[in-house]
mmCIF file of C-alpha atoms and ligand atoms in Angstrom:
data_model
loop_
_atom_site.group_PDB
_atom_site.id
_atom_site.type_symbol
_atom_site.label_atom_id
_atom_site.label_comp_id
_atom_site.label_asym_id
_atom_site.label_seq_id
_atom_site.Cartn_x
_atom_site.Cartn_y
_atom_site.Cartn_z
ATOM 1 C CA MET A 1 76.737 171.095 55.345
ATOM 2 C CA GLU A 2 76.339 172.633 58.771
ATOM 3 C CA GLU A 3 78.109 170.806 61.582
ATOM 4 C CA LEU A 4 75.997 169.331 64.376
ATOM 5 C CA LEU A 5 78.496 167.278 66.375
ATOM 6 C CA LYS A 6 82.219 167.784 66.715
ATOM 7 C CA VAL A 7 84.523 165.378 68.505
ATOM 8 C CA ASN A 8 87.692 167.390 68.940
ATOM 9 C CA HIS A 9 90.958 165.609 69.639
ATOM 10 C CA VAL A 10 89.378 163.209 72.129
ATOM 11 C CA THR A 11 91.468 160.666 73.994
ATOM 12 C CA MET A 12 89.898 158.206 76.440
ATOM 13 C CA LYS A 13 92.261 156.220 78.629
ATOM 14 C CA PHE A 14 91.414 153.285 80.872
ATOM 15 C CA GLY A 15 94.552 152.860 82.970
ATOM 16 C CA GLY A 16 97.309 152.291 80.425
ATOM 17 C CA LEU A 17 94.902 151.536 77.558
ATOM 18 C CA LYS A 18 93.980 154.267 75.086
ATOM 19 C CA ALA A 19 90.499 153.154 74.001
ATOM 20 C CA ILE A 20 90.276 156.312 71.870
ATOM 21 C CA ASN A 21 93.350 158.116 70.659
ATOM 22 C CA GLU A 22 93.190 161.803 69.620
ATOM 23 C CA LEU A 23 89.958 161.334 67.699
ATOM 24 C CA ASP A 24 88.578 164.105 65.499
ATOM 25 C CA MET A 25 85.160 163.472 64.015
ATOM 26 C CA SER A 26 82.510 165.718 62.559
ATOM 27 C CA VAL A 27 78.851 164.880 61.989
ATOM 28 C CA SER A 28 76.831 167.222 59.770
ATOM 29 C CA LYS A 29 73.200 168.173 60.374
ATOM 30 C CA GLY A 30 70.766 165.829 58.674
ATOM 31 C CA GLU A 31 73.197 163.084 57.704
ATOM 32 C CA ILE A 32 73.254 159.398 58.576
ATOM 33 C CA HIS A 33 76.794 158.840 59.790
ATOM 34 C CA GLY A 34 78.198 155.354 60.281
ATOM 35 C CA LEU A 35 80.847 154.657 62.919
ATOM 36 C CA LEU A 36 82.616 151.452 61.966
ATOM 37 C CA GLY A 37 85.631 149.451 63.053
ATOM 38 C CA PRO A 38 86.638 145.969 64.137
ATOM 39 C CA ASN A 39 85.825 144.655 67.615
ATOM 40 C CA GLY A 40 87.488 146.655 70.375
ATOM 41 C CA SER A 41 88.362 149.588 68.104
ATOM 42 C CA GLY A 42 86.702 152.141 70.417
ATOM 43 C CA LYS A 43 83.258 152.713 68.878
ATOM 44 C CA THR A 44 81.177 152.219 72.032
ATOM 45 C CA THR A 45 83.705 154.187 74.084
ATOM 46 C CA CYS A 46 83.226 157.021 71.590
ATOM 47 C CA PHE A 47 79.438 156.826 72.120
ATOM 48 C CA ASN A 48 79.997 156.788 75.877
ATOM 49 C CA VAL A 49 82.114 159.938 75.703
ATOM 50 C CA ILE A 50 79.618 161.780 73.463
ATOM 51 C CA SER A 51 76.628 160.839 75.628
ATOM 52 C CA GLY A 52 78.360 161.707 78.908
ATOM 53 C CA VAL A 53 78.809 158.204 80.326
ATOM 54 C CA TYR A 54 82.557 158.937 80.393
ATOM 55 C CA GLN A 55 84.409 162.235 80.607
ATOM 56 C CA PRO A 56 87.207 162.264 78.019
ATOM 57 C CA THR A 57 90.760 162.120 79.340
ATOM 58 C CA GLU A 58 91.631 164.790 76.771
ATOM 59 C CA GLY A 59 89.742 166.776 74.157
ATOM 60 C CA ASN A 60 86.204 168.082 73.894
ATOM 61 C CA VAL A 61 82.821 167.310 72.362
ATOM 62 C CA PHE A 62 80.655 170.071 70.887
ATOM 63 C CA LEU A 63 76.987 170.051 69.877
ATOM 64 C CA GLU A 64 76.081 172.975 67.606
ATOM 65 C CA GLY A 65 79.304 174.637 68.683
ATOM 66 C CA LYS A 66 78.559 174.352 72.404
ATOM 67 C CA GLN A 67 80.861 172.234 74.570
ATOM 68 C CA ILE A 68 78.900 169.346 76.073
ATOM 69 C CA ASN A 69 81.550 167.229 77.795
ATOM 70 C CA GLY A 70 81.541 167.917 81.515
ATOM 71 C CA ASN A 71 77.750 167.673 81.604
ATOM 72 C CA GLU A 72 75.832 164.806 83.205
ATOM 73 C CA ARG A 73 74.133 162.280 80.932
ATOM 74 C CA TYR A 74 70.642 163.665 81.548
ATOM 75 C CA ALA A 75 71.829 167.175 80.679
ATOM 76 C CA ILE A 76 73.340 165.947 77.425
ATOM 77 C CA ASN A 77 70.037 164.221 76.654
ATOM 78 C CA GLU A 78 68.256 167.516 77.371
ATOM 79 C CA LEU A 79 70.639 169.317 75.014
ATOM 80 C CA GLY A 80 69.517 167.003 72.226
ATOM 81 C CA ILE A 81 71.423 163.708 72.178
ATOM 82 C CA ALA A 82 69.632 160.373 72.596
ATOM 83 C CA ARG A 83 71.155 156.917 72.289
ATOM 84 C CA THR A 84 70.539 153.225 72.388
ATOM 85 C CA PHE A 85 72.866 150.670 73.918
ATOM 86 C CA GLN A 86 74.703 147.652 72.528
ATOM 87 C CA HIS A 87 73.140 145.612 75.338
ATOM 88 C CA ILE A 88 69.484 146.577 75.423
ATOM 89 C CA SER A 89 68.773 148.835 78.365
ATOM 90 C CA LEU A 90 65.001 149.139 78.825
ATOM 91 C CA PHE A 91 62.955 149.454 81.992
ATOM 92 C CA SER A 92 62.077 145.806 81.658
ATOM 93 C CA THR A 93 59.363 145.659 84.334
ATOM 94 C CA MET A 94 57.567 148.710 82.942
ATOM 95 C CA SER A 95 55.106 148.507 80.090
ATOM 96 C CA VAL A 96 56.089 149.368 76.548
ATOM 97 C CA LEU A 97 54.023 152.576 76.759
ATOM 98 C CA GLU A 98 55.591 153.574 80.095
ATOM 99 C CA ASN A 99 59.071 153.142 78.618
ATOM 100 C CA VAL A 100 58.263 155.676 75.907
ATOM 101 C CA ILE A 101 56.646 158.063 78.386
ATOM 102 C CA VAL A 102 59.749 157.953 80.583
ATOM 103 C CA GLY A 103 61.795 158.803 77.471
ATOM 104 C CA GLN A 104 59.921 162.116 77.193
ATOM 105 C CA HIS A 105 60.863 163.071 80.734
ATOM 106 C CA CYS A 106 63.505 165.631 79.774
ATOM 107 C CA ARG A 107 60.963 167.554 77.666
ATOM 108 C CA THR A 108 58.260 167.880 80.357
ATOM 109 C CA LYS A 109 57.659 171.250 81.932
ATOM 110 C CA SER A 110 55.639 170.465 85.067
ATOM 111 C CA GLY A 111 57.715 170.541 88.213
ATOM 112 C CA LEU A 112 57.609 168.380 91.315
ATOM 113 C CA VAL A 113 54.908 170.407 93.098
ATOM 114 C CA SER A 114 52.454 170.173 90.217
ATOM 115 C CA ALA A 115 53.272 166.472 89.866
ATOM 116 C CA ILE A 116 52.321 165.899 93.513
ATOM 117 C CA LEU A 117 49.234 168.102 93.428
ATOM 118 C CA ARG A 118 48.283 166.901 89.943
ATOM 119 C CA THR A 119 47.243 170.296 88.752
ATOM 120 C CA LYS A 120 45.204 170.764 85.589
ATOM 121 C CA LYS A 121 48.384 171.737 83.739
ATOM 122 C CA GLU A 122 50.063 168.546 84.905
ATOM 123 C CA ARG A 123 47.112 166.376 83.828
ATOM 124 C CA GLN A 124 47.075 168.030 80.399
ATOM 125 C CA GLU A 125 50.770 167.470 79.980
ATOM 126 C CA GLU A 126 50.372 163.821 81.007
ATOM 127 C CA GLN A 127 47.653 163.385 78.382
ATOM 128 C CA LYS A 128 49.889 164.900 75.709
ATOM 129 C CA MET A 129 52.722 162.585 76.701
ATOM 130 C CA VAL A 130 50.501 159.535 76.329
ATOM 131 C CA GLU A 131 49.298 160.719 72.913
ATOM 132 C CA ARG A 132 52.869 161.367 71.765
ATOM 133 C CA ALA A 133 53.973 157.963 73.090
ATOM 134 C CA TYR A 134 51.259 156.254 71.014
ATOM 135 C CA GLU A 135 52.351 158.224 67.930
ATOM 136 C CA LEU A 136 55.920 157.037 68.437
ATOM 137 C CA LEU A 137 54.851 153.424 68.973
ATOM 138 C CA ASP A 138 52.829 153.637 65.794
ATOM 139 C CA PHE A 139 55.941 154.869 63.976
ATOM 140 C CA VAL A 140 57.672 151.509 64.673
ATOM 141 C CA ASN A 141 54.485 149.395 64.503
ATOM 142 C CA LEU A 142 54.479 148.600 68.214
ATOM 143 C CA THR A 143 51.099 150.107 69.155
ATOM 144 C CA HIS A 144 49.606 146.665 69.703
ATOM 145 C CA ARG A 145 52.317 145.982 72.335
ATOM 146 C CA ALA A 146 51.664 149.163 74.366
ATOM 147 C CA GLY A 147 50.354 147.383 77.460
ATOM 148 C CA GLU A 148 52.853 144.539 77.543
ATOM 149 C CA LEU A 149 55.893 144.419 79.786
ATOM 150 C CA ALA A 150 59.002 145.502 77.873
ATOM 151 C CA CYS A 151 60.820 142.318 78.922
ATOM 152 C CA ASN A 152 58.175 140.155 77.196
ATOM 153 C CA LEU A 153 58.818 141.624 73.740
ATOM 154 C CA PRO A 154 60.837 139.641 71.215
ATOM 155 C CA TYR A 155 64.428 140.830 70.916
ATOM 156 C CA GLY A 156 63.983 142.769 67.644
ATOM 157 C CA GLU A 157 60.992 144.663 69.058
ATOM 158 C CA GLN A 158 62.931 145.496 72.232
ATOM 159 C CA ARG A 159 65.560 147.136 70.000
ATOM 160 C CA LEU A 160 62.831 149.191 68.264
ATOM 161 C CA LEU A 161 61.398 150.172 71.638
ATOM 162 C CA GLU A 162 64.822 151.431 72.708
ATOM 163 C CA ILE A 163 64.934 153.567 69.570
ATOM 164 C CA VAL A 164 61.511 155.127 70.168
ATOM 165 C CA ARG A 165 62.337 155.728 73.805
ATOM 166 C CA GLY A 166 65.306 157.741 72.532
ATOM 167 C CA LEU A 167 63.154 159.546 69.970
ATOM 168 C CA ALA A 168 60.706 160.435 72.742
ATOM 169 C CA SER A 169 63.254 162.950 74.044
ATOM 170 C CA ALA A 170 62.986 164.818 70.699
ATOM 171 C CA PRO A 171 66.708 164.596 69.972
ATOM 172 C CA LYS A 172 68.738 166.485 67.390
ATOM 173 C CA LEU A 173 71.138 163.542 67.270
ATOM 174 C CA MET A 174 70.033 159.907 67.620
ATOM 175 C CA MET A 175 72.910 157.513 68.298
ATOM 176 C CA LEU A 176 72.279 153.846 67.560
ATOM 177 C CA ASP A 177 74.708 151.282 68.981
ATOM 178 C CA GLU A 178 74.385 148.157 66.828
ATOM 179 C CA ALA A 179 70.651 148.563 66.333
ATOM 180 C CA SER A 180 70.493 145.615 63.944
ATOM 181 C CA ALA A 181 72.315 143.158 66.219
ATOM 182 C CA GLY A 182 70.317 139.965 66.650
ATOM 183 C CA MET A 183 67.687 140.976 64.080
ATOM 184 C CA ASN A 184 66.577 138.659 61.279
ATOM 185 C CA SER A 185 66.545 139.850 57.662
ATOM 186 C CA THR A 186 62.885 140.988 57.745
ATOM 187 C CA GLU A 187 63.485 142.958 60.928
ATOM 188 C CA LYS A 188 66.602 144.505 59.367
ATOM 189 C CA LYS A 189 64.599 145.640 56.332
ATOM 190 C CA ASP A 190 62.074 147.306 58.659
ATOM 191 C CA LEU A 191 64.929 148.886 60.618
ATOM 192 C CA ILE A 192 66.390 150.396 57.450
ATOM 193 C CA GLN A 193 63.018 152.037 56.694
ATOM 194 C CA ILE A 194 62.770 153.291 60.260
ATOM 195 C CA ILE A 195 66.276 154.818 60.244
ATOM 196 C CA ARG A 196 65.537 156.516 56.903
ATOM 197 C CA ALA A 197 62.262 157.845 58.306
ATOM 198 C CA ILE A 198 64.066 159.179 61.402
ATOM 199 C CA SER A 199 66.485 160.987 59.121
ATOM 200 C CA GLN A 200 63.640 162.360 56.998
ATOM 201 C CA GLN A 201 62.209 163.926 60.151
ATOM 202 C CA GLY A 202 65.365 166.047 60.304
ATOM 203 C CA ILE A 203 67.040 164.037 63.061
ATOM 204 C CA THR A 204 70.738 163.397 62.506
ATOM 205 C CA VAL A 205 71.758 159.757 62.988
ATOM 206 C CA LEU A 206 75.108 158.427 64.211
ATOM 207 C CA MET A 207 75.211 154.650 64.155
ATOM 208 C CA ILE A 208 77.618 151.899 65.106
ATOM 209 C CA GLU A 209 76.928 149.001 62.805
ATOM 210 C CA HIS A 210 78.527 145.610 62.284
ATOM 211 C CA ASP A 211 76.322 144.694 59.323
ATOM 212 C CA MET A 212 78.441 146.139 56.511
ATOM 213 C CA LYS A 213 75.718 145.904 53.881
ATOM 214 C CA LEU A 214 73.317 147.829 56.078
ATOM 215 C CA ALA A 215 75.930 150.418 57.062
ATOM 216 C CA MET A 216 77.051 150.970 53.474
ATOM 217 C CA SER A 217 73.522 151.294 52.099
ATOM 218 C CA LEU A 218 72.287 153.681 54.812
ATOM 219 C CA SER A 219 75.226 155.947 55.595
ATOM 220 C CA ASP A 220 75.932 159.263 53.898
ATOM 221 C CA GLU A 221 79.313 159.454 55.616
ATOM 222 C CA ILE A 222 81.409 156.913 57.483
ATOM 223 C CA THR A 223 84.182 157.157 60.063
ATOM 224 C CA VAL A 224 86.299 154.051 60.636
ATOM 225 C CA LEU A 225 88.249 153.386 63.831
ATOM 226 C CA ASP A 226 90.981 150.874 64.477
ATOM 227 C CA HIS A 227 92.758 150.476 67.826
ATOM 228 C CA GLY A 228 91.153 153.732 69.008
ATOM 229 C CA SER A 229 92.376 155.855 66.092
ATOM 230 C CA LYS A 230 90.534 157.109 63.034
ATOM 231 C CA ILE A 231 91.848 155.338 59.957
ATOM 232 C CA ALA A 232 89.366 156.572 57.349
ATOM 233 C CA GLU A 233 86.414 158.878 56.783
ATOM 234 C CA GLY A 234 84.281 159.606 53.754
ATOM 235 C CA PRO A 235 81.324 158.369 51.741
ATOM 236 C CA PRO A 236 80.631 154.579 51.668
ATOM 237 C CA ALA A 237 81.968 154.115 48.129
ATOM 238 C CA ASP A 238 85.392 155.444 49.202
ATOM 239 C CA ILE A 239 85.426 153.507 52.467
ATOM 240 C CA GLN A 240 84.673 150.201 50.717
ATOM 241 C CA LYS A 241 87.831 150.421 48.653
ATOM 242 C CA ASN A 242 90.086 151.956 51.307
ATOM 243 C CA GLN A 243 93.075 149.651 51.732
ATOM 244 C CA GLN A 244 93.640 150.512 55.417
ATOM 245 C CA VAL A 245 89.998 149.712 56.197
ATOM 246 C CA ILE A 246 90.150 146.396 54.352
ATOM 247 C CA GLU A 247 93.316 145.461 56.252
ATOM 248 C CA ALA A 248 91.795 146.489 59.597
ATOM 249 C CA TYR A 249 88.865 144.144 59.052
ATOM 250 C CA LEU A 250 90.642 141.247 57.361
ATOM 251 C CA GLY A 251 94.164 141.619 58.743
ATOM 252 C CA LYS A 252 97.107 141.764 56.342
ATOM 253 C CA GLY A 253 97.094 137.943 55.980
ATOM 254 C CA GLY A 254 93.377 138.010 55.190
ATOM 255 C CA VAL A 255 93.908 140.611 52.463
ATOM 256 C CA ALA A 256 96.624 138.448 50.901
ATOM 257 C CA ARG A 257 94.333 135.375 51.034
ATOM 258 C CA ALA A 258 91.418 137.328 49.555
ATOM 259 C CA LYS A 259 93.536 138.387 46.547
HETATM 260 N N1 ATP B 1 85.186 150.756 81.115
HETATM 261 C C1 ATP B 1 86.275 150.219 80.551
HETATM 262 N N2 ATP B 1 87.351 149.879 81.290
HETATM 263 C C2 ATP B 1 88.459 149.356 80.725
HETATM 264 N N3 ATP B 1 88.602 149.121 79.403
HETATM 265 C C3 ATP B 1 87.554 149.429 78.619
HETATM 266 C C4 ATP B 1 86.337 149.993 79.142
HETATM 267 N N4 ATP B 1 85.470 150.200 78.108
HETATM 268 C C5 ATP B 1 86.111 149.785 77.004
HETATM 269 N N5 ATP B 1 87.341 149.333 77.306
HETATM 270 C C6 ATP B 1 88.354 148.829 76.366
HETATM 271 O O1 ATP B 1 88.501 149.811 75.352
HETATM 272 C C7 ATP B 1 88.691 149.203 74.086
HETATM 273 C C8 ATP B 1 87.608 149.687 73.126
HETATM 274 O O2 ATP B 1 86.368 149.119 73.532
HETATM 275 P P1 ATP B 1 84.984 149.490 72.847
HETATM 276 O O3 ATP B 1 83.929 148.713 73.556
HETATM 277 O O4 ATP B 1 84.846 150.959 72.808
HETATM 278 O O5 ATP B 1 85.205 148.934 71.382
HETATM 279 P P2 ATP B 1 84.121 148.665 70.251
HETATM 280 O O6 ATP B 1 84.734 149.136 68.990
HETATM 281 O O7 ATP B 1 82.814 149.258 70.638
HETATM 282 O O8 ATP B 1 84.046 147.077 70.266
HETATM 283 P P3 ATP B 1 82.838 146.080 69.850
HETATM 284 O O9 ATP B 1 82.633 146.241 68.370
HETATM 285 O O10 ATP B 1 83.392 144.733 70.197
HETATM 286 O O11 ATP B 1 81.654 146.482 70.671
HETATM 287 C C9 ATP B 1 88.672 147.697 74.320
HETATM 288 O O12 ATP B 1 89.983 147.249 74.451
HETATM 289 C C10 ATP B 1 87.906 147.562 75.623
HETATM 290 O O13 ATP B 1 88.282 146.405 76.314
#
C-alpha cells in the first residue's frame, strides 16, 4: 500500500530524557493504524512531533514524501493532518457549531480584506461553511447540540466534537489521542462506527488507544512503543501474541503470574 506518513529515525529529548528514541514508523494510505504502549512510552510525544507541537531533536517526518517537520502546527494542519488531544481541547465558550466552523479555517479562501468588507464571495463562503459544519455534526449525531456551548456537552459528546472539528479541516490523516477515554460502552460502540466511517471516506486514521479490545478490533496495523522505542509492529493478530508486547504491558513478573 502507498505510504502516507513516514516517521524517520525520530528522537525527541526532554533534557536527559529520550521520550522517543530513533523511531521509524510508516502509515499507509487508507489504513487505521493503532499506536499502542504502556503509560509514558512516548505515544503522545510522537503525536506532538507529527503535528508540529514539538520539533524532533533528530530525524524527520514526511507526509506523502514531503518533509513536514519544521513547519508550524497550522501549516501542518493545512498540509492535511488533524488531531484530537488526550485532554479535550475545545473552544469551550464557543457554540458547538462555531467549534466546527473554526475547524474549517485552514480551508477557507477569503482573505482578511474580504472578511472585513464582507463581500459577496465572503458571505457565500460563510454559508458553505455553515452547511458543511451541519453535515459534519450530523455525521456524529450532534446536530441537535449545534447551538449549545461546547463546555455544556457531556464528556463523550465533547470527544466527538473534537473529532469533527478535526475532520472540518478535510485532513488526509486524522490522529486520535485516546478518543475512547472516559466513554461508556454505548458511546464506545458509536465511536467504533464513526472511526470506521471516517476510514471509509478515504481518511487515514492514526490512533492512540488504551482500550485493547477497541484497538485490536479496529486497527489494520499496529505499532507498539515501550520506553520511547518501537518494540513491535504488524497486524493485530501478531501483536496480541508478541512476547515483548505482553511483557511491556504486564511486566516480566506479570507474565509469569499469568502463566
Ligand atoms: N514536555 C515534556 N517535558 C518533559 N518530559 C516530557 C514532556 N512530554 C512528555 N514527557 C515525558 O516523556 C515520556 C513519554 O511521555 P508521553 O506522554 O509521550 O507518553 P504516553 O505514551 O503518551 O503516555 P500515556 O499513555 O500515559 O499518555 C514520559 O516520561 C513523560 O513524562
